[in-house]
């Protein structure tokens, strides 16, 4: 009986001890041998000092007020839970998220050596220490040549003490510090330029590598030195630092050149083997490449400023200039997804400028699509993209293919936007302070709203006489929202363009710049009228001669 009671007290289905109160009897002479159990008091949650902070949404109930203040201050500094990181073992175990087939692959001993570059701006010391510890522990010693730390002029860099993570490998760490902030692209170049191994792996510093991460990358590069490879990123949550497995995807982008995940080809899917590498149109910020090949194709574009677009530029250039890109699912890295980045609160201006630089060098006639995506005029957009003459000379020297080849052979999912006539905000000449807006989401009622020129107000008119409202999707698999006249009532609607075509809804409009917008089927017009709520509202009615203008005209219509 005593043994049963002991087991009940110290085990459960979840592996946690039961909490229970045992009432003893003086008649039991052996009761003194039972383990002493104290009834736990119900914990009272501490008041949250920062109820609106994303850090404390799911974490931090047990922190004191002083601990909350410290955690929030560190969170604002780094964009992740540095407070918790500082209290987490540097050698913590990670789940092995690889496909089971990856664990049975044999890799030869004579793989290329690797230099690992960790780039950072304002990282917590414990995060960098954990990254280094994981790389040393989970990379075969004979393959790891060096770890290069590139500091892009951090403001919150503590006095580094890395002796506790490199005691067994003196001289393994090399440091580079910029004298001014130069951005992601140049930081990666700085690390690559001082690397000495056969292969350079360029990573963010807020990562932990998973067992067996290096060998699959090195094996692919050994087989083909012109292939640039990426591991699969598992997500480390910024608040509680737990690791979430991500599925294997390729890396792509939209016409604004924001990177995004992209499905592998149907051929890869048909194989039914998730351990196999998949071709990828582009690459995100973490990759490995033959060090010399990376130099032959021009490294990364040092003319990119601060943040954004450099990974897409590299991806396009690799494909056009004799290489290829693959994502290798057997290589996995746990990557902290920051709640906010240290570069700027709004990254759009940086990204816009860099995207235009990429377009000018590599996209040929399709560079207009980048201007359209950013709602900029096709001529005289007014942004300084820096000197691109060297990059254009590099393209000629390497005899790179035209971008049309890339669209036809590599990234076939991108829409070419060949049928556009005009784009931008759509305004009625009676009251130009307000713009056509997609309205509430989810919903399908367009509205008038004070002009702000963001995505909900981006409109497009095309050669099929369709008016698309609320942004234009970059990929063929996605759908847009088209303006439709139901034929009755006065309320316009938005319908999925593909569905509207199939159902033959009234979605075609006669429109000339500075004139009426008239539905071809109903002969009614899109207009504005004074509503019962005391504001102008968007309606469809018998045409009264109202006129509309769209910001940018591609071809006179």
Short mmCIF file of N, CA and C in Angstrom, two decimals, residues 133 136 162-170:
data_model
loop_
_atom_site.label_atom_id
_atom_site.label_comp_id
_atom_site.label_asym_id
_atom_site.label_seq_id
_atom_site.Cartn_x
_atom_site.Cartn_y
_atom_site.Cartn_z
N UNK A 133 27.29 28.07 -29.32
CA UNK A 133 27.35 26.76 -28.65
C UNK A 133 26.72 25.68 -29.52
N UNK A 136 29.03 24.79 -32.55
CA UNK A 136 30.19 23.97 -32.15
C UNK A 136 29.76 22.55 -31.82
N UNK A 162 33.01 35.35 -24.55
CA UNK A 162 32.64 34.12 -25.22
C UNK A 162 33.47 32.93 -24.76
N UNK A 163 34.24 33.14 -23.71
CA UNK A 163 35.12 32.06 -23.25
C UNK A 163 34.33 30.85 -22.79
N UNK A 164 33.10 31.09 -22.28
CA UNK A 164 32.32 29.96 -21.77
C UNK A 164 31.74 29.10 -22.88
N UNK A 165 31.83 29.52 -24.13
CA UNK A 165 31.30 28.70 -25.22
C UNK A 165 32.40 28.22 -26.17
N UNK A 166 33.63 28.69 -25.98
CA UNK A 166 34.71 28.31 -26.90
C UNK A 166 35.93 27.76 -26.18
N UNK A 167 35.76 27.30 -24.96
CA UNK A 167 36.92 26.86 -24.18
C UNK A 167 37.69 25.73 -24.87
N UNK A 168 37.00 24.86 -25.59
CA UNK A 168 37.65 23.72 -26.23
C UNK A 168 38.12 24.03 -27.65
N UNK A 169 37.80 25.23 -28.16
CA UNK A 169 38.19 25.57 -29.54
C UNK A 169 38.78 26.98 -29.58
N UNK A 170 39.92 27.23 -28.93
CA UNK A 170 40.51 28.57 -28.96
C UNK A 170 40.83 28.98 -30.40
#
